[in-house]
Amino acid sequence: GCEWSACVTVEISMDARARIDLRLSRVSSLAFCLCLSSFLLPCSGTTKFSGMQTAKDLFSWGRGIISAGQNAASVAANSLRWEEPDSSETNPLDDGSINEKEIHVARKAKELSPILHASFGLDHYPNYLLRWDMASIEELEGRLEKQLELVRKQKETARRRLEATASFNQELSTMELDQFLDPRFLDCLKPGGGIRPSRLKNILEEECDGAFSFPLLRPDFCQRLLESAEKYQQGVEHQALESMDYAARERPLVLDLMKLDWLNDALLEHVINPIAQLVMEEEVGDEGGLDWRHGYIVSYAAPELQGNGTEFGKPPRSKLVAHSDDAEVTLNVCLGRDYSGGELVVYGRRGTDQELVPQTTIQPRKPGMALLHSGRQLHEVLPVEKGQRFGLIVWTRSLRGVRDGVCPCCWMNGRHPYPAHCICGPAWN
């Protein structure tokens, strides 16, 4: 949309709630429309605008993009500067939550920013802290101690999870490729390793920029994988109840803990890496490709099934809010089960002008069908209306390639090719 400058004041009479000031400066019409509508849609009472005559005009103007919904509006908050509410009024994430900060308002990272600045200073300048006063040094020490406390706490949780799942007997032991890969994809593989591009193009469909679908797993293997996941869940639940140690009960179901590390490795080596190097070079880089993976099974359920505790005693989610992954490339495989709703909406990549624009909507119905997409690509799962939807997700990274010489900011915002003046690049080192 066009860019313009504006200052909009919205007054809402709703149970004596305070007035809300949105200060927008050169915000695209998309971000403006989505953000403003997220306040207006649930409201009743008196609404006053400057610059727009009626709410009807606003909704007519933005009808084509309002469908992205309030989830996209929360992402658009990055473009806004607004008054910070009291911490007591912040909204906890609902059942569409993801593994990110439990907050829905845009605010500065007042804890993260000083640590990043100090880490850069300690790395680059001799005797860096000798320029600081003692109070500032002690404040930095406290911040770093909090980070180290998080590392130790999560390390201990990881250890307990490994211990709690050590006795699980995985029936799906290491398989040959033809035992779990779809014959159509198997035909694309070279006997000695690698992939045949000429055959892959016959089954690979580009859903949108940065996202490709193709048949990957055999449907019968998908069913066996779900059965194994259910046995694993029941076994760990029983052991956790006996020991009162719930470290392993966190969702989702992690393949490595299920002793399916061989499946993680096979998908990285024979599927994700070779395809990504052919069609997603920008994400993979040219220094060794993808070298890290994390696979897990996730489920979404209709509201009437959420009391069943099908994800380690927790109500399964019905949706997943718009988010990106901490991954260069993500593999998303449909594992099936009868359901309606649960469509996957794929947006543009973070750091681009298409970041908040829906690119395609995919309804994963057939077990074994896969979607490979950029981890920086925003995506969400719409609410499951009936039944339960299962998926296999694999995150992959290039730790010794892409991430070896770029800061998180340049990586997340897709400054590709990564600039030499990045603080982790050659100009500063």
XYZ file of N, CA and C in Angstrom, residues 242-390:
447
model
N 4.103 -41.329 38.319
C 4.707 -42.123 39.383
C 5.826 -41.367 40.090
N 6.657 -40.673 39.307
C 7.815 -39.993 39.876
C 7.524 -38.550 40.277
N 6.354 -38.046 39.851
C 5.988 -36.650 40.075
C 6.979 -35.702 39.409
N 7.674 -36.168 38.370
C 8.600 -35.334 37.610
C 7.978 -35.098 36.236
N 7.570 -33.876 35.983
C 6.819 -33.578 34.768
C 7.683 -32.928 33.684
N 8.992 -33.066 33.800
C 9.886 -32.398 32.844
C 9.644 -32.862 31.418
N 9.277 -34.129 31.237
C 9.118 -34.667 29.887
C 7.722 -34.465 29.323
N 6.851 -33.834 30.092
C 5.461 -33.736 29.664
C 5.181 -32.504 28.812
N 6.169 -31.670 28.622
C 5.945 -30.457 27.843
C 5.660 -30.815 26.391
N 4.690 -30.138 25.792
C 4.462 -30.318 24.378
C 5.501 -29.504 23.626
N 5.815 -29.856 22.377
C 5.276 -30.977 21.612
C 6.099 -32.247 21.845
N 5.815 -33.288 21.032
C 6.529 -34.560 21.136
C 7.815 -34.472 20.316
N 8.954 -34.511 20.982
C 10.252 -34.315 20.334
C 10.774 -35.650 19.800
N 11.156 -35.686 18.522
C 11.585 -36.937 17.897
C 12.803 -37.540 18.581
N 13.778 -36.714 18.955
C 14.974 -37.255 19.596
C 14.634 -37.952 20.902
N 13.709 -37.378 21.688
C 13.303 -38.013 22.937
C 12.508 -39.285 22.685
N 11.846 -39.354 21.527
C 11.099 -40.558 21.165
C 12.001 -41.622 20.543
N 13.322 -41.340 20.532
C 14.315 -42.231 19.921
C 14.081 -42.391 18.423
N 13.655 -41.293 17.815
C 13.486 -41.239 16.365
C 14.501 -40.269 15.757
N 15.688 -40.199 16.375
C 16.746 -39.346 15.851
C 17.154 -39.763 14.443
N 17.012 -41.051 14.143
C 17.358 -41.527 12.798
C 16.460 -40.893 11.737
N 15.181 -40.645 12.095
C 14.262 -40.010 11.159
C 14.649 -38.544 10.957
N 14.983 -37.853 12.049
C 15.481 -36.481 11.951
C 16.669 -36.396 10.991
N 17.640 -37.296 11.198
C 18.867 -37.270 10.401
C 18.581 -37.564 8.929
N 17.715 -38.547 8.690
C 17.403 -38.926 7.299
C 16.704 -37.790 6.563
N 15.767 -37.123 7.236
C 15.051 -36.019 6.593
C 15.984 -34.851 6.294
N 16.929 -34.580 7.195
C 17.888 -33.508 6.945
C 18.797 -33.851 5.770
N 19.335 -35.065 5.775
C 20.325 -35.447 4.766
C 19.720 -35.677 3.392
N 18.597 -36.374 3.326
C 18.060 -36.799 2.030
C 16.940 -35.911 1.487
N 16.376 -35.056 2.334
C 15.219 -34.270 1.897
C 15.487 -32.767 1.989
N 15.634 -32.280 3.214
C 15.649 -30.830 3.433
C 16.883 -30.173 2.827
N 18.054 -30.722 3.134
C 19.288 -30.084 2.657
C 19.393 -30.067 1.134
N 19.217 -31.207 0.461
C 19.366 -31.165 -1.001
C 18.325 -30.293 -1.711
N 17.068 -30.307 -1.231
C 16.053 -29.470 -1.873
C 16.334 -27.993 -1.609
N 16.671 -27.660 -0.360
C 16.931 -26.265 -0.007
C 18.097 -25.696 -0.800
N 19.123 -26.498 -1.036
C 20.266 -26.005 -1.796
C 19.916 -25.764 -3.255
N 18.872 -26.420 -3.736
C 18.432 -26.208 -5.121
C 17.519 -25.001 -5.264
N 16.581 -24.827 -4.337
C 15.532 -23.816 -4.540
C 15.493 -22.729 -3.475
N 16.333 -22.838 -2.439
C 16.314 -21.849 -1.359
C 17.741 -21.443 -0.984
N 18.546 -21.117 -1.994
C 19.961 -20.812 -1.753
C 20.134 -19.634 -0.807
N 19.225 -18.661 -0.873
C 19.340 -17.484 -0.016
C 19.280 -17.862 1.452
N 18.500 -18.876 1.786
C 18.350 -19.288 3.181
C 19.500 -20.180 3.643
N 20.063 -20.957 2.733
C 21.043 -21.974 3.093
C 22.472 -21.444 3.036
N 22.753 -20.504 2.113
C 24.109 -20.020 1.944
C 24.949 -20.990 1.142
N 26.211 -20.683 1.009
C 27.103 -21.509 0.189
C 28.279 -22.062 0.979
N 28.122 -22.194 2.301
C 29.222 -22.668 3.134
C 28.807 -23.884 3.958
N 28.477 -24.955 3.287
C 28.217 -26.202 3.994
C 26.768 -26.587 4.158
N 25.851 -25.685 3.851
C 24.440 -26.038 3.918
C 23.930 -26.143 5.350
N 22.856 -26.888 5.527
C 22.194 -27.051 6.821
C 22.890 -28.135 7.636
N 23.121 -27.860 8.908
C 23.892 -28.811 9.720
C 23.282 -29.052 11.105
N 22.046 -28.652 11.333
C 21.385 -28.823 12.629
C 19.912 -29.058 12.388
N 19.300 -29.907 13.211
C 17.863 -30.172 13.028
C 17.183 -30.416 14.361
N 15.898 -30.107 14.418
C 15.064 -30.343 15.597
C 13.671 -30.710 15.095
N 13.268 -31.967 15.303
C 11.985 -32.440 14.811
C 11.015 -32.742 15.941
N 9.738 -32.526 15.696
C 8.728 -32.791 16.716
C 7.360 -32.986 16.063
N 6.450 -33.601 16.824
C 5.079 -33.829 16.379
C 4.161 -32.904 17.166
N 3.278 -32.231 16.459
C 2.384 -31.266 17.085
C 0.950 -31.579 16.679
N 0.004 -31.180 17.518
C -1.401 -31.425 17.178
C -2.241 -30.203 17.505
N -3.343 -30.076 16.782
C -4.341 -29.030 17.013
C -5.698 -29.716 17.043
N -6.570 -29.295 17.960
C -7.846 -29.977 18.124
C -8.988 -28.981 18.182
N -10.143 -29.436 17.742
C -11.366 -28.632 17.834
C -11.710 -28.423 19.306
N -12.450 -27.360 19.617
C -12.751 -27.039 21.025
C -13.361 -28.195 21.803
N -14.222 -29.003 21.172
C -14.875 -30.072 21.933
C -13.917 -31.184 22.348
N -12.709 -31.222 21.728
C -11.728 -32.253 22.069
C -10.649 -31.747 23.010
N -10.702 -30.487 23.385
C -9.588 -29.924 24.132
C -9.568 -30.334 25.590
N -10.592 -31.010 26.053
C -10.549 -31.516 27.419
C -9.904 -32.878 27.524
N -9.492 -33.442 26.388
C -8.958 -34.799 26.406
C -7.499 -34.873 26.836
N -6.811 -33.722 26.895
C -5.426 -33.740 27.321
C -4.540 -34.531 26.390
N -4.657 -34.313 25.084
C -3.924 -35.129 24.125
C -2.498 -34.656 23.899
N -2.056 -33.599 24.599
C -0.670 -33.173 24.501
C -0.081 -33.086 25.898
N 0.271 -34.252 26.450
C 0.919 -34.341 27.746
C 0.146 -33.620 28.844
N -1.126 -33.953 28.928
C -1.929 -33.418 30.011
C -2.390 -31.996 29.812
N -1.900 -31.338 28.771
C -2.321 -29.969 28.488
C -3.383 -29.980 27.404
N -4.322 -29.056 27.450
C -5.293 -28.984 26.353
C -4.575 -28.688 25.044
N -4.826 -29.455 23.998
C -4.186 -29.152 22.720
C -4.677 -27.824 22.182
N -3.829 -27.150 21.468
C -4.223 -25.878 20.867
C -5.168 -26.115 19.705
N -5.984 -25.116 19.415
C -6.843 -25.221 18.237
C -6.252 -24.446 17.068
N -5.245 -23.606 17.356
C -4.681 -22.745 16.325
C -3.248 -22.392 16.713
N -2.587 -21.666 15.828
C -1.238 -21.168 16.112
C -1.134 -19.777 15.514
N -0.776 -18.806 16.347
C -0.743 -17.425 15.889
C 0.372 -17.215 14.873
N 0.280 -16.122 14.105
C 1.290 -15.806 13.103
C 2.651 -15.663 13.770
N 3.662 -16.340 13.216
C 4.989 -16.369 13.817
C 6.000 -16.792 12.763
N 7.265 -16.625 13.070
C 8.320 -17.202 12.247
C 9.099 -18.182 13.117
N 9.947 -18.999 12.500
C 10.682 -20.032 13.221
C 12.140 -19.627 13.417
N 12.755 -20.159 14.460
C 14.194 -19.963 14.655
C 14.920 -21.010 13.816
N 14.766 -20.891 12.499
C 15.293 -21.884 11.575
C 15.555 -21.232 10.229
N 16.553 -21.742 9.532
C 16.767 -21.303 8.157
C 15.653 -21.851 7.268
N 15.391 -23.157 7.417
C 14.384 -23.831 6.599
C 13.545 -24.731 7.501
N 12.226 -24.731 7.294
C 11.309 -25.557 8.071
C 10.603 -26.556 7.165
N 10.514 -27.794 7.639
C 9.741 -28.835 6.953
C 8.474 -29.088 7.758
N 7.322 -29.064 7.080
C 6.022 -29.259 7.724
C 5.300 -30.389 6.974
N 5.092 -31.523 7.641
C 4.500 -32.695 6.995
C 3.148 -33.010 7.632
N 2.124 -33.179 6.815
C 0.809 -33.571 7.306
C 0.830 -35.042 7.713
N 0.405 -35.320 8.961
C 0.312 -36.706 9.421
C -1.126 -37.214 9.425
N -2.089 -36.297 9.167
C -3.451 -36.756 8.964
C -4.361 -36.689 10.170
N -5.353 -37.550 10.189
C -6.509 -37.651 11.066
C -7.616 -36.757 10.505
N -8.838 -37.176 10.706
C -9.994 -36.462 10.146
C -10.220 -35.146 10.880
N -10.305 -34.064 10.136
C -10.545 -32.756 10.741
C -11.015 -31.789 9.661
N -11.575 -30.674 10.102
C -11.906 -29.571 9.201
C -11.337 -28.297 9.798
N -11.097 -27.299 8.961
C -10.405 -26.099 9.406
C -8.916 -26.374 9.473
N -8.201 -25.605 10.288
C -6.775 -25.842 10.472
C -5.919 -25.501 9.271
N -6.378 -24.572 8.418
C -5.590 -24.201 7.244
C -4.295 -23.513 7.663
N -3.266 -23.675 6.851
C -1.989 -23.015 7.073
C -1.914 -21.782 6.170
N -1.792 -20.604 6.777
C -1.669 -19.358 6.030
C -0.197 -18.961 6.022
N 0.355 -18.756 4.834
C 1.764 -18.391 4.693
C 1.849 -16.935 4.241
N 2.636 -16.150 4.979
C 2.849 -14.739 4.657
C 4.229 -14.582 3.998
N 4.643 -13.324 3.837
C 5.970 -13.059 3.307
C 7.039 -13.214 4.373
N 8.293 -13.035 3.973
C 9.406 -13.150 4.910
C 9.516 -11.906 5.784
N 9.994 -12.107 7.007
C 10.291 -10.977 7.881
C 11.347 -10.087 7.213
N 11.199 -8.779 7.427
C 12.175 -7.858 6.883
C 11.915 -7.449 5.448
N 10.775 -7.889 4.878
C 10.418 -7.506 3.512
C 9.092 -6.758 3.524
N 8.771 -6.113 2.404
C 7.504 -5.385 2.347
C 6.309 -6.321 2.237
N 6.545 -7.629 2.107
C 5.468 -8.617 2.059
C 5.273 -9.327 3.401
N 5.931 -8.846 4.429
C 5.945 -9.514 5.725
C 4.545 -9.817 6.261
N 3.622 -8.881 6.099
C 2.278 -9.045 6.665
C 1.231 -9.378 5.615
N 1.678 -9.688 4.410
C 0.743 -9.935 3.309
C 0.583 -11.442 3.107
N -0.636 -11.985 3.250
C -0.830 -13.416 2.996
C -0.447 -13.772 1.561
N 0.361 -14.823 1.417
C 0.811 -15.259 0.098
C -0.011 -16.437 -0.419
N -0.368 -17.343 0.484
C -1.164 -18.504 0.085
C -1.780 -19.141 1.321
N -2.863 -19.879 1.129
C -3.500 -20.656 2.194
C -3.534 -22.111 1.757
N -3.019 -22.988 2.613
C -2.874 -24.407 2.271
C -3.711 -25.228 3.248
N -4.465 -26.173 2.726
C -5.233 -27.083 3.552
C -4.557 -28.454 3.510
N -3.746 -28.772 4.524
C -3.037 -30.061 4.527
C -3.982 -31.209 4.848
N -4.355 -31.966 3.839
C -5.319 -33.051 4.013
C -4.689 -34.435 3.887
N -3.793 -34.590 2.921
C -3.280 -35.920 2.613
C -2.083 -36.250 3.486
N -2.146 -37.325 4.263
C -0.996 -37.726 5.074
C 0.230 -37.954 4.195
N 1.349 -37.387 4.619
C 2.602 -37.552 3.881
C 2.969 -36.383 3.004
N 2.013 -35.489 2.719
C 2.328 -34.303 1.918
C 3.128 -33.316 2.772
N 4.150 -32.721 2.160
C 5.072 -31.865 2.900
C 5.096 -30.460 2.320
N 5.428 -29.509 3.180
C 5.675 -28.132 2.765
C 7.042 -27.739 3.309
N 7.915 -27.261 2.437
C 9.227 -26.763 2.828
C 9.209 -25.247 2.646
N 9.515 -24.504 3.721
C 9.450 -23.047 3.606
C 10.557 -22.387 4.415
N 10.797 -21.129 4.126
C 11.789 -20.347 4.859
C 11.343 -20.186 6.307
N 12.286 -20.354 7.233
C 11.951 -20.160 8.640
C 11.582 -18.726 8.958
N 12.070 -17.778 8.157
C 11.763 -16.364 8.376
C 10.399 -15.983 7.820
N 9.730 -16.946 7.212
C 8.422 -16.678 6.624
C 7.344 -16.756 7.704
N 6.591 -15.680 7.869
C 5.500 -15.703 8.841
C 4.437 -16.707 8.393
N 3.906 -17.459 9.332
C 2.861 -18.429 9.014
C 2.010 -18.669 10.262
N 0.777 -19.087 10.039
C -0.133 -19.357 11.152
C -1.050 -20.521 10.798
N -1.563 -21.175 11.831
C -2.551 -22.235 11.663
C -3.896 -21.687 12.117
N -4.873 -21.684 11.228
C -6.211 -21.214 11.571
C -6.914 -22.234 12.473
N -7.937 -21.846 13.211
C -8.578 -22.753 14.163
C -9.109 -24.029 13.519
N -8.844 -25.150 14.165
C -9.440 -26.424 13.764
C -10.882 -26.431 14.256
N -11.801 -26.676 13.358
C -13.219 -26.594 13.693
C -13.803 -27.950 14.099
N -13.222 -29.021 13.602
C -13.730 -30.358 13.905
C -12.571 -31.348 13.843
N -12.543 -32.292 14.803
C -11.521 -33.320 14.786
C -10.172 -32.835 15.290
N -9.120 -33.556 14.912
C -7.769 -33.255 15.382
C -6.785 -33.364 14.231
N -5.872 -32.408 14.157
C -4.899 -32.304 13.073
C -3.496 -32.539 13.630
N -2.743 -33.458 13.008
C -1.388 -33.771 13.448
C -0.386 -33.399 12.364
